[in-house]
Amino acid sequence: MELAPPDRYAHPLSARYVSGDMERIFAPAFRFGTWRRLWLALAEAQRDLGLDIPDDAITQMRDHLDDIDLEAAARYERRFRHDVMAHIHLFGDVAPAARGILHLGATSAFVGDNTDLIQHREALTLVRGRTVGAIRALARFAREHRARPTLACTHFQPAPPTPVGKRATRRIQAV
């Protein structure tokens, strides 16, 4: 299987059944970029609470949220055998002023669990929007065809005529 670009989720079924927007949400670039945003938020919150977090650390972190070298991350991961530690070191390479405060006081669950929640929220927001769009399209179809008769069926047997629009409203109800 060919490697997917970092902004695409790699799975055998994703080429057929996943939208580009959904692929982006579950792609490595989104996941690890979210880790970096969480580390930045953590450092900013710690600074607000009085920890000595240098301004240049915050600036460097903010300037390098999305330039993630996945090959370098893989090398670090082979070395440390830990994905979060790999990305802490990788982020420290591009934000050296933040190296000593990255992930300070946090566990791996901080980035892992919060990123999962963010990805799921983004995915559900996408699904909700597309579901609403499908319902609107079906409602429009139902209005346009509310008087058009079609043969109904019950238990796969012919039944009296029913409006096409009514049949469409049943599809809406199923959604």
CSV table of N, CA and C in Angstrom, one decimal:
chain,number,residue,atom,x,y,z
A,1,MET,N,0.8,-1.2,0.0
A,1,MET,CA,0.0,0.0,0.0
A,1,MET,C,0.9,1.2,0.0
A,2,GLU,N,0.5,2.2,-0.8
A,2,GLU,CA,1.3,3.5,-0.9
A,2,GLU,C,1.0,4.3,0.3
A,3,LEU,N,2.1,5.0,0.8
A,3,LEU,CA,1.9,5.9,2.0
A,3,LEU,C,1.1,7.1,1.6
A,4,ALA,N,0.2,7.4,2.5
A,4,ALA,CA,-0.7,8.6,2.4
A,4,ALA,C,0.1,9.8,2.7
A,5,PRO,N,-0.2,10.9,2.1
A,5,PRO,CA,0.4,12.2,2.5
A,5,PRO,C,0.0,12.5,3.9
A,6,PRO,N,0.8,13.4,4.6
A,6,PRO,CA,0.5,13.6,6.1
A,6,PRO,C,-0.8,14.3,6.4
A,7,ASP,N,-1.5,14.9,5.3
A,7,ASP,CA,-2.7,15.5,5.6
A,7,ASP,C,-3.9,14.6,5.2
A,8,ARG,N,-3.6,13.3,5.0
A,8,ARG,CA,-4.7,12.3,4.7
A,8,ARG,C,-4.6,11.2,5.6
A,9,TYR,N,-5.7,10.6,6.0
A,9,TYR,CA,-5.8,9.4,6.9
A,9,TYR,C,-5.6,8.2,6.0
A,10,ALA,N,-4.7,7.3,6.4
A,10,ALA,CA,-4.4,6.1,5.7
A,10,ALA,C,-5.1,4.9,6.2
A,11,HIS,N,-6.0,4.3,5.4
A,11,HIS,CA,-6.7,3.1,5.7
A,11,HIS,C,-7.2,2.5,4.4
A,12,PRO,N,-7.2,1.2,4.3
A,12,PRO,CA,-7.6,0.6,3.0
A,12,PRO,C,-9.0,1.0,2.5
A,13,LEU,N,-9.9,1.4,3.4
A,13,LEU,CA,-11.3,1.7,3.0
A,13,LEU,C,-11.4,3.3,2.7
A,14,SER,N,-10.4,4.0,3.2
A,14,SER,CA,-10.6,5.5,3.1
A,14,SER,C,-10.6,6.0,1.7
A,15,ALA,N,-9.9,5.4,0.8
A,15,ALA,CA,-9.9,5.8,-0.6
A,15,ALA,C,-11.3,5.7,-1.2
A,16,ARG,N,-12.1,4.8,-0.7
A,16,ARG,CA,-13.5,4.6,-1.3
A,16,ARG,C,-14.6,5.3,-0.5
A,17,TYR,N,-14.5,5.3,0.8
A,17,TYR,CA,-15.7,5.6,1.6
A,17,TYR,C,-15.5,6.8,2.5
A,18,VAL,N,-14.4,7.5,2.4
A,18,VAL,CA,-14.2,8.6,3.3
A,18,VAL,C,-14.0,9.9,2.5
A,19,SER,N,-14.7,11.0,3.0
A,19,SER,CA,-14.5,12.2,2.3
A,19,SER,C,-13.2,12.8,2.6
A,20,GLY,N,-12.7,13.7,1.8
A,20,GLY,CA,-11.5,14.4,2.0
A,20,GLY,C,-11.4,15.2,3.3
A,21,ASP,N,-12.6,15.8,3.7
A,21,ASP,CA,-12.7,16.5,4.9
A,21,ASP,C,-12.5,15.6,6.1
A,22,MET,N,-13.1,14.4,6.1
A,22,MET,CA,-13.0,13.4,7.2
A,22,MET,C,-11.5,12.9,7.2
A,23,GLU,N,-10.9,12.6,6.0
A,23,GLU,CA,-9.6,12.2,6.0
A,23,GLU,C,-8.6,13.2,6.7
A,24,ARG,N,-8.9,14.4,6.4
A,24,ARG,CA,-8.0,15.5,7.0
A,24,ARG,C,-8.1,15.5,8.5
A,25,ILE,N,-9.3,15.3,9.1
A,25,ILE,CA,-9.5,15.3,10.5
A,25,ILE,C,-8.7,14.1,11.2
A,26,PHE,N,-8.6,13.0,10.5
A,26,PHE,CA,-8.0,11.9,11.2
A,26,PHE,C,-6.5,11.6,10.6
A,27,ALA,N,-6.0,12.6,9.9
A,27,ALA,CA,-4.7,12.5,9.3
A,27,ALA,C,-3.6,12.8,10.4
A,28,PRO,N,-2.4,12.3,10.2
A,28,PRO,CA,-1.3,12.5,11.1
A,28,PRO,C,-1.1,14.0,11.3
A,29,ALA,N,-1.1,14.8,10.2
A,29,ALA,CA,-0.9,16.3,10.3
A,29,ALA,C,-1.8,16.9,11.3
A,30,PHE,N,-3.1,16.6,11.2
A,30,PHE,CA,-4.1,17.1,12.1
A,30,PHE,C,-3.9,16.7,13.6
A,31,ARG,N,-3.6,15.4,13.7
A,31,ARG,CA,-3.4,14.8,15.1
A,31,ARG,C,-2.2,15.5,15.8
A,32,PHE,N,-1.1,15.5,15.1
A,32,PHE,CA,0.2,16.0,15.7
A,32,PHE,C,0.2,17.5,15.8
A,33,GLY,N,-0.5,18.2,14.9
A,33,GLY,CA,-0.7,19.6,15.0
A,33,GLY,C,-1.6,20.0,16.2
A,34,THR,N,-2.5,19.1,16.5
A,34,THR,CA,-3.4,19.3,17.6
A,34,THR,C,-2.6,19.1,18.9
A,35,TRP,N,-1.7,18.1,18.9
A,35,TRP,CA,-0.8,17.9,20.1
A,35,TRP,C,0.0,19.2,20.3
A,36,ARG,N,0.5,19.8,19.3
A,36,ARG,CA,1.3,21.0,19.4
A,36,ARG,C,0.4,22.2,20.0
A,37,ARG,N,-0.8,22.3,19.5
A,37,ARG,CA,-1.7,23.3,20.0
A,37,ARG,C,-2.0,23.1,21.4
A,38,LEU,N,-2.2,21.9,21.8
A,38,LEU,CA,-2.4,21.6,23.2
A,38,LEU,C,-1.2,21.9,24.1
A,39,TRP,N,0.0,21.6,23.6
A,39,TRP,CA,1.2,22.0,24.4
A,39,TRP,C,1.3,23.5,24.5
A,40,LEU,N,1.0,24.2,23.4
A,40,LEU,CA,1.0,25.7,23.5
A,40,LEU,C,0.0,26.2,24.5
A,41,ALA,N,-1.2,25.7,24.5
A,41,ALA,CA,-2.3,26.1,25.4
A,41,ALA,C,-1.9,25.8,26.8
A,42,LEU,N,-1.2,24.6,27.1
A,42,LEU,CA,-0.7,24.3,28.4
A,42,LEU,C,0.3,25.3,28.9
A,43,ALA,N,1.3,25.6,28.0
A,43,ALA,CA,2.3,26.5,28.4
A,43,ALA,C,1.8,27.9,28.7
A,44,GLU,N,0.8,28.4,27.8
A,44,GLU,CA,0.2,29.7,28.1
A,44,GLU,C,-0.6,29.7,29.4
A,45,ALA,N,-1.3,28.6,29.7
A,45,ALA,CA,-2.0,28.5,31.0
A,45,ALA,C,-1.1,28.5,32.1
A,46,GLN,N,0.0,27.8,32.0
A,46,GLN,CA,1.0,27.7,33.1
A,46,GLN,C,1.6,29.1,33.3
A,47,ARG,N,1.9,29.8,32.2
A,47,ARG,CA,2.5,31.1,32.4
A,47,ARG,C,1.5,32.0,33.1
A,48,ASP,N,0.2,31.9,32.7
A,48,ASP,CA,-0.8,32.8,33.3
A,48,ASP,C,-0.9,32.5,34.8
A,49,LEU,N,-0.6,31.2,35.2
A,49,LEU,CA,-0.7,30.8,36.6
A,49,LEU,C,0.6,31.2,37.4
A,50,GLY,N,1.6,31.7,36.7
A,50,GLY,CA,2.8,32.2,37.4
A,50,GLY,C,4.0,31.4,37.1
A,51,LEU,N,4.0,30.3,36.3
A,51,LEU,CA,5.2,29.6,36.0
A,51,LEU,C,6.1,30.4,35.1
A,52,ASP,N,7.4,30.2,35.2
A,52,ASP,CA,8.3,31.0,34.4
A,52,ASP,C,8.4,30.3,33.0
A,53,ILE,N,7.5,30.8,32.2
A,53,ILE,CA,7.5,30.3,30.8
A,53,ILE,C,8.0,31.5,29.9
A,54,PRO,N,9.2,31.4,29.3
A,54,PRO,CA,9.7,32.5,28.5
A,54,PRO,C,8.8,32.9,27.3
A,55,ASP,N,8.7,34.2,27.0
A,55,ASP,CA,8.0,34.6,25.9
A,55,ASP,C,8.5,34.0,24.6
A,56,ASP,N,9.8,33.9,24.5
A,56,ASP,CA,10.3,33.3,23.2
A,56,ASP,C,9.9,31.8,23.1
A,57,ALA,N,9.7,31.1,24.2
A,57,ALA,CA,9.2,29.7,24.1
A,57,ALA,C,7.8,29.7,23.5
A,58,ILE,N,7.0,30.6,24.0
A,58,ILE,CA,5.6,30.7,23.4
A,58,ILE,C,5.6,31.1,22.0
A,59,THR,N,6.4,32.1,21.6
A,59,THR,CA,6.5,32.5,20.3
A,59,THR,C,7.0,31.4,19.3
A,60,GLN,N,8.1,30.7,19.7
A,60,GLN,CA,8.6,29.7,18.9
A,60,GLN,C,7.6,28.5,18.7
A,61,MET,N,6.9,28.2,19.8
A,61,MET,CA,5.8,27.2,19.7
A,61,MET,C,4.8,27.6,18.7
A,62,ARG,N,4.3,28.8,18.9
A,62,ARG,CA,3.2,29.3,18.0
A,62,ARG,C,3.7,29.4,16.5
A,63,ASP,N,5.0,29.7,16.3
A,63,ASP,CA,5.5,29.8,14.9
A,63,ASP,C,5.7,28.4,14.3
A,64,HIS,N,5.6,27.3,15.0
A,64,HIS,CA,6.0,26.0,14.5
A,64,HIS,C,4.9,25.0,14.8
A,65,LEU,N,3.6,25.4,14.7
A,65,LEU,CA,2.5,24.5,15.0
A,65,LEU,C,2.3,23.4,14.0
A,66,ASP,N,2.6,23.8,12.7
A,66,ASP,CA,2.2,22.9,11.6
A,66,ASP,C,3.4,22.4,10.8
A,67,ASP,N,4.6,22.8,11.1
A,67,ASP,CA,5.7,22.2,10.3
A,67,ASP,C,6.3,21.0,11.0
A,68,ILE,N,5.6,19.9,10.7
A,68,ILE,CA,5.9,18.6,11.4
A,68,ILE,C,6.6,17.7,10.4
A,69,ASP,N,7.8,17.3,10.7
A,69,ASP,CA,8.5,16.3,9.9
A,69,ASP,C,8.2,14.9,10.4
A,70,LEU,N,7.3,14.2,9.7
A,70,LEU,CA,6.9,12.9,10.1
A,70,LEU,C,8.0,11.9,10.0
A,71,GLU,N,8.9,12.0,9.1
A,71,GLU,CA,10.0,11.1,9.0
A,71,GLU,C,10.9,11.2,10.2
A,72,ALA,N,11.2,12.5,10.6
A,72,ALA,CA,12.0,12.7,11.8
A,72,ALA,C,11.3,12.2,13.1
A,73,ALA,N,10.0,12.4,13.1
A,73,ALA,CA,9.2,11.8,14.2
A,73,ALA,C,9.3,10.3,14.3
A,74,ALA,N,9.3,9.7,13.1
A,74,ALA,CA,9.4,8.2,13.1
A,74,ALA,C,10.8,7.8,13.6
A,75,ARG,N,11.8,8.5,13.3
A,75,ARG,CA,13.2,8.2,13.8
A,75,ARG,C,13.2,8.4,15.3
A,76,TYR,N,12.6,9.5,15.8
A,76,TYR,CA,12.6,9.6,17.3
A,76,TYR,C,11.7,8.5,17.9
A,77,GLU,N,10.7,8.1,17.3
A,77,GLU,CA,9.8,7.1,17.9
A,77,GLU,C,10.5,5.8,17.9
A,78,ARG,N,11.3,5.4,16.9
A,78,ARG,CA,12.1,4.2,17.0
A,78,ARG,C,13.1,4.3,18.1
A,79,ARG,N,13.7,5.5,18.4
A,79,ARG,CA,14.7,5.7,19.4
A,79,ARG,C,14.0,5.6,20.8
A,80,PHE,N,12.9,6.3,21.0
A,80,PHE,CA,12.3,6.3,22.3
A,80,PHE,C,11.2,5.3,22.6
A,81,ARG,N,10.7,4.7,21.5
A,81,ARG,CA,9.6,3.7,21.6
A,81,ARG,C,8.4,4.3,22.2
A,82,HIS,N,8.1,5.6,21.9
A,82,HIS,CA,7.0,6.3,22.5
A,82,HIS,C,6.6,7.5,21.6
A,83,ASP,N,5.4,7.5,21.1
A,83,ASP,CA,5.0,8.5,20.1
A,83,ASP,C,5.0,9.9,20.7
A,84,VAL,N,4.5,10.0,21.9
A,84,VAL,CA,4.5,11.4,22.5
A,84,VAL,C,5.9,11.9,22.8
A,85,MET,N,6.7,11.1,23.3
A,85,MET,CA,8.1,11.6,23.6
A,85,MET,C,8.8,11.9,22.2
A,86,ALA,N,8.5,11.2,21.2
A,86,ALA,CA,9.1,11.5,19.9
A,86,ALA,C,8.7,12.9,19.4
A,87,HIS,N,7.4,13.2,19.6
A,87,HIS,CA,6.9,14.5,19.2
A,87,HIS,C,7.3,15.6,20.1
A,88,ILE,N,7.5,15.4,21.4
A,88,ILE,CA,8.1,16.4,22.3
A,88,ILE,C,9.5,16.8,21.8
A,89,HIS,N,10.3,15.8,21.5
A,89,HIS,CA,11.7,16.1,21.0
A,89,HIS,C,11.6,16.8,19.7
A,90,LEU,N,10.8,16.3,18.8
A,90,LEU,CA,10.6,17.0,17.5
A,90,LEU,C,10.2,18.4,17.6
A,91,PHE,N,9.2,18.7,18.4
A,91,PHE,CA,8.8,20.1,18.7
A,91,PHE,C,9.9,20.9,19.3
A,92,GLY,N,10.7,20.3,20.2
A,92,GLY,CA,11.8,21.0,20.8
A,92,GLY,C,12.9,21.3,19.8
A,93,ASP,N,13.0,20.5,18.8
A,93,ASP,CA,14.0,20.9,17.7
A,93,ASP,C,13.7,22.2,17.0
A,94,VAL,N,12.4,22.4,16.7
A,94,VAL,CA,12.0,23.6,16.0
A,94,VAL,C,11.6,24.8,17.0
A,95,ALA,N,11.4,24.5,18.2
A,95,ALA,CA,11.1,25.5,19.3
A,95,ALA,C,12.1,25.3,20.4
A,96,PRO,N,13.4,25.5,20.2
A,96,PRO,CA,14.4,25.2,21.3
A,96,PRO,C,14.2,25.9,22.6
A,97,ALA,N,13.6,27.1,22.5
A,97,ALA,CA,13.4,27.9,23.8
A,97,ALA,C,12.3,27.2,24.6
A,98,ALA,N,11.5,26.4,24.0
A,98,ALA,CA,10.4,25.7,24.7
A,98,ALA,C,10.8,24.3,25.2
A,99,ARG,N,12.0,23.8,24.8
A,99,ARG,CA,12.4,22.4,25.0
A,99,ARG,C,12.2,22.0,26.5
A,100,GLY,N,12.5,22.9,27.4
A,100,GLY,CA,12.5,22.5,28.8
A,100,GLY,C,11.1,22.6,29.4
A,101,ILE,N,10.1,23.2,28.7
A,101,ILE,CA,8.8,23.3,29.3
A,101,ILE,C,7.7,22.6,28.5
A,102,LEU,N,8.1,22.0,27.4
A,102,LEU,CA,7.1,21.2,26.6
A,102,LEU,C,6.6,20.0,27.5
A,103,HIS,N,5.3,19.9,27.5
A,103,HIS,CA,4.6,18.8,28.2
A,103,HIS,C,4.8,18.8,29.7
A,104,LEU,N,5.2,20.0,30.2
A,104,LEU,CA,5.5,20.1,31.7
A,104,LEU,C,4.3,19.8,32.5
A,105,GLY,N,4.4,18.8,33.4
A,105,GLY,CA,3.4,18.4,34.3
A,105,GLY,C,2.2,17.6,33.7
A,106,ALA,N,2.4,17.2,32.4
A,106,ALA,CA,1.3,16.5,31.7
A,106,ALA,C,1.6,15.1,31.5
A,107,THR,N,0.7,14.3,31.2
A,107,THR,CA,0.9,12.9,30.9
A,107,THR,C,0.6,12.7,29.4
A,108,SER,N,0.9,11.5,28.9
A,108,SER,CA,0.6,11.2,27.5
A,108,SER,C,-0.9,11.3,27.2
A,109,ALA,N,-1.7,11.0,28.2
A,109,ALA,CA,-3.2,11.1,28.0
A,109,ALA,C,-3.6,12.6,27.8
A,110,PHE,N,-2.9,13.5,28.3
A,110,PHE,CA,-3.2,15.0,28.0
A,110,PHE,C,-3.3,15.2,26.5
A,111,VAL,N,-2.3,14.8,25.8
A,111,VAL,CA,-2.4,15.1,24.3
A,111,VAL,C,-3.2,14.0,23.6
A,112,GLY,N,-3.0,12.8,24.0
A,112,GLY,CA,-3.8,11.7,23.3
A,112,GLY,C,-5.3,11.8,23.5
A,113,ASP,N,-5.7,11.8,24.7
A,113,ASP,CA,-7.2,11.8,25.0
A,113,ASP,C,-7.8,13.1,24.5
A,114,ASN,N,-7.2,14.3,24.7
A,114,ASN,CA,-7.8,15.5,24.3
A,114,ASN,C,-7.8,15.6,22.7
A,115,THR,N,-6.8,15.1,22.1
A,115,THR,CA,-6.8,15.1,20.6
A,115,THR,C,-7.9,14.2,20.1
A,116,ASP,N,-8.1,13.0,20.7
A,116,ASP,CA,-9.2,12.1,20.3
A,116,ASP,C,-10.5,12.8,20.4
A,117,LEU,N,-10.7,13.5,21.5
A,117,LEU,CA,-12.0,14.3,21.7
A,117,LEU,C,-12.2,15.4,20.7
A,118,ILE,N,-11.1,16.1,20.4
A,118,ILE,CA,-11.1,17.1,19.3
A,118,ILE,C,-11.4,16.5,18.0
A,119,GLN,N,-10.8,15.4,17.6
A,119,GLN,CA,-11.0,14.8,16.3
A,119,GLN,C,-12.5,14.3,16.3
A,120,HIS,N,-13.0,13.7,17.3
A,120,HIS,CA,-14.4,13.2,17.3
A,120,HIS,C,-15.3,14.4,17.2
A,121,ARG,N,-15.1,15.5,17.9
A,121,ARG,CA,-16.0,16.6,17.8
A,121,ARG,C,-16.0,17.2,16.4
A,122,GLU,N,-14.8,17.3,15.8
A,122,GLU,CA,-14.7,17.8,14.4
A,122,GLU,C,-15.4,16.9,13.4
A,123,ALA,N,-15.3,15.6,13.6
A,123,ALA,CA,-15.9,14.6,12.7
A,123,ALA,C,-17.4,14.6,12.9
A,124,LEU,N,-17.9,14.7,14.1
A,124,LEU,CA,-19.3,14.8,14.4
A,124,LEU,C,-19.9,16.1,13.8
A,125,THR,N,-19.2,17.1,13.9
A,125,THR,CA,-19.7,18.4,13.4
A,125,THR,C,-19.8,18.3,11.9
A,126,LEU,N,-18.9,17.6,11.2
A,126,LEU,CA,-18.9,17.4,9.8
A,126,LEU,C,-20.1,16.5,9.4
A,127,VAL,N,-20.3,15.4,10.2
A,127,VAL,CA,-21.4,14.5,9.9
A,127,VAL,C,-22.8,15.2,10.1
A,128,ARG,N,-22.9,16.0,11.2
A,128,ARG,CA,-24.1,16.7,11.5
A,128,ARG,C,-24.4,17.7,10.3
A,129,GLY,N,-23.4,18.4,9.9
A,129,GLY,CA,-23.7,19.3,8.8
A,129,GLY,C,-24.1,18.7,7.5
A,130,ARG,N,-23.5,17.5,7.2
A,130,ARG,CA,-23.9,16.8,6.0
A,130,ARG,C,-25.2,16.1,6.2
A,131,THR,N,-25.6,15.7,7.4
A,131,THR,CA,-26.9,15.1,7.6
A,131,THR,C,-28.0,16.1,7.5
A,132,VAL,N,-27.7,17.3,8.0
A,132,VAL,CA,-28.7,18.4,7.8
A,132,VAL,C,-28.9,18.7,6.4
A,133,GLY,N,-27.8,18.7,5.6
A,133,GLY,CA,-27.9,19.0,4.2
A,133,GLY,C,-28.7,17.9,3.4
A,134,ALA,N,-28.5,16.7,3.8
A,134,ALA,CA,-29.3,15.6,3.2
A,134,ALA,C,-30.8,15.7,3.6
A,135,ILE,N,-31.1,16.1,4.8
A,135,ILE,CA,-32.5,16.3,5.2
A,135,ILE,C,-33.1,17.4,4.4
A,136,ARG,N,-32.4,18.5,4.3
A,136,ARG,CA,-32.9,19.6,3.5
A,136,ARG,C,-33.2,19.3,2.1
A,137,ALA,N,-32.2,18.5,1.5
A,137,ALA,CA,-32.4,18.1,0.1
A,137,ALA,C,-33.6,17.2,0.0
A,138,LEU,N,-33.8,16.2,0.9
A,138,LEU,CA,-35.0,15.3,0.9
A,138,LEU,C,-36.3,16.1,1.1
A,139,ALA,N,-36.2,17.1,2.0
A,139,ALA,CA,-37.4,17.9,2.2
A,139,ALA,C,-37.8,18.7,1.0
A,140,ARG,N,-36.8,19.3,0.3
A,140,ARG,CA,-37.1,20.0,-0.9
A,140,ARG,C,-37.7,19.1,-2.0
A,141,PHE,N,-37.1,17.8,-2.1
A,141,PHE,CA,-37.7,16.8,-3.0
A,141,PHE,C,-39.1,16.5,-2.6
A,142,ALA,N,-39.4,16.3,-1.3
A,142,ALA,CA,-40.7,15.9,-0.9
A,142,ALA,C,-41.7,17.0,-1.2
A,143,ARG,N,-41.3,18.3,-1.0
A,143,ARG,CA,-42.2,19.4,-1.4
A,143,ARG,C,-42.5,19.4,-2.9
A,144,GLU,N,-41.5,19.3,-3.7
A,144,GLU,CA,-41.6,19.3,-5.2
A,144,GLU,C,-42.5,18.2,-5.7
A,145,HIS,N,-42.5,17.1,-5.0
A,145,HIS,CA,-43.2,15.9,-5.5
A,145,HIS,C,-44.3,15.5,-4.6
A,146,ARG,N,-44.9,16.4,-3.8
A,146,ARG,CA,-45.9,16.1,-2.9
A,146,ARG,C,-47.2,15.6,-3.5
A,147,ALA,N,-47.5,16.0,-4.8
A,147,ALA,CA,-48.7,15.6,-5.4
A,147,ALA,C,-48.5,14.5,-6.5
A,148,ARG,N,-47.3,14.1,-6.7
A,148,ARG,CA,-47.0,13.1,-7.8
A,148,ARG,C,-47.3,11.7,-7.2
A,149,PRO,N,-48.2,11.0,-7.8
A,149,PRO,CA,-48.5,9.7,-7.3
A,149,PRO,C,-47.5,8.6,-7.8
A,150,THR,N,-47.4,7.6,-6.9
A,150,THR,CA,-46.6,6.4,-7.3
A,150,THR,C,-47.3,5.2,-6.6
A,151,LEU,N,-47.0,4.1,-7.2
A,151,LEU,CA,-47.6,2.9,-6.6
A,151,LEU,C,-46.9,2.5,-5.3
A,152,ALA,N,-47.7,2.4,-4.2
A,152,ALA,CA,-47.1,2.0,-2.9
A,152,ALA,C,-46.9,0.5,-2.9
A,153,CYS,N,-46.2,0.0,-1.9
A,153,CYS,CA,-46.1,-1.4,-1.7
A,153,CYS,C,-46.1,-1.7,-0.2
A,154,THR,N,-46.6,-2.9,0.1
A,154,THR,CA,-46.6,-3.3,1.5
A,154,THR,C,-46.2,-4.8,1.4
A,155,HIS,N,-45.2,-5.2,2.2
A,155,HIS,CA,-44.7,-6.5,2.2
A,155,HIS,C,-44.4,-7.0,0.8
A,156,PHE,N,-43.8,-6.1,0.0
A,156,PHE,CA,-43.4,-6.3,-1.4
A,156,PHE,C,-44.6,-6.7,-2.3
A,157,GLN,N,-45.8,-6.3,-1.9
A,157,GLN,CA,-47.0,-6.4,-2.7
A,157,GLN,C,-47.6,-5.1,-3.1
A,158,PRO,N,-48.1,-4.9,-4.3
A,158,PRO,CA,-48.7,-3.6,-4.7
A,158,PRO,C,-49.7,-3.2,-3.7
A,159,ALA,N,-49.8,-1.8,-3.5
A,159,ALA,CA,-50.8,-1.2,-2.6
A,159,ALA,C,-51.3,0.0,-3.3
A,160,PRO,N,-52.3,0.7,-2.7
A,160,PRO,CA,-52.9,1.9,-3.4
A,160,PRO,C,-51.8,2.9,-3.6
A,161,PRO,N,-52.1,3.8,-4.5
A,161,PRO,CA,-51.1,4.9,-4.8
A,161,PRO,C,-50.8,5.8,-3.6
A,162,THR,N,-49.6,6.3,-3.6
A,162,THR,CA,-49.2,7.2,-2.5
A,162,THR,C,-48.4,8.3,-3.1
A,163,PRO,N,-48.4,9.5,-2.5
A,163,PRO,CA,-47.5,10.6,-3.1
A,163,PRO,C,-46.0,10.3,-2.9
A,164,VAL,N,-45.3,10.6,-4.0
A,164,VAL,CA,-43.8,10.4,-3.9
A,164,VAL,C,-43.2,11.3,-2.8
A,165,GLY,N,-43.8,12.5,-2.6
A,165,GLY,CA,-43.3,13.3,-1.5
A,165,GLY,C,-43.5,12.7,-0.1
A,166,LYS,N,-44.6,12.0,0.1
A,166,LYS,CA,-44.8,11.3,1.4
A,166,LYS,C,-43.8,10.2,1.6
A,167,ARG,N,-43.5,9.5,0.5
A,167,ARG,CA,-42.4,8.5,0.6
A,167,ARG,C,-41.1,9.1,1.0
A,168,ALA,N,-40.8,10.3,0.4
A,168,ALA,CA,-39.5,10.9,0.8
A,168,ALA,C,-39.5,11.4,2.2
A,169,THR,N,-40.7,11.8,2.8
A,169,THR,CA,-40.7,12.2,4.2
A,169,THR,C,-40.4,11.0,5.1
A,170,ARG,N,-40.7,9.8,4.7
A,170,ARG,CA,-40.4,8.6,5.5
A,170,ARG,C,-38.9,8.4,5.5
A,171,ARG,N,-38.2,8.7,4.4
A,171,ARG,CA,-36.7,8.6,4.4
A,171,ARG,C,-36.1,9.7,5.3
A,172,ILE,N,-36.7,10.9,5.3
A,172,ILE,CA,-36.3,11.9,6.3
A,172,ILE,C,-36.4,11.4,7.7
A,173,GLN,N,-37.6,10.8,8.0
A,173,GLN,CA,-37.8,10.3,9.3
A,173,GLN,C,-36.8,9.2,9.7
A,174,ALA,N,-36.4,8.4,8.8
A,174,ALA,CA,-35.4,7.4,9.0
A,174,ALA,C,-34.0,8.0,9.4
A,175,VAL,N,-33.7,9.2,8.8
A,175,VAL,CA,-32.4,9.8,9.1
A,175,VAL,C,-32.4,10.4,10.5
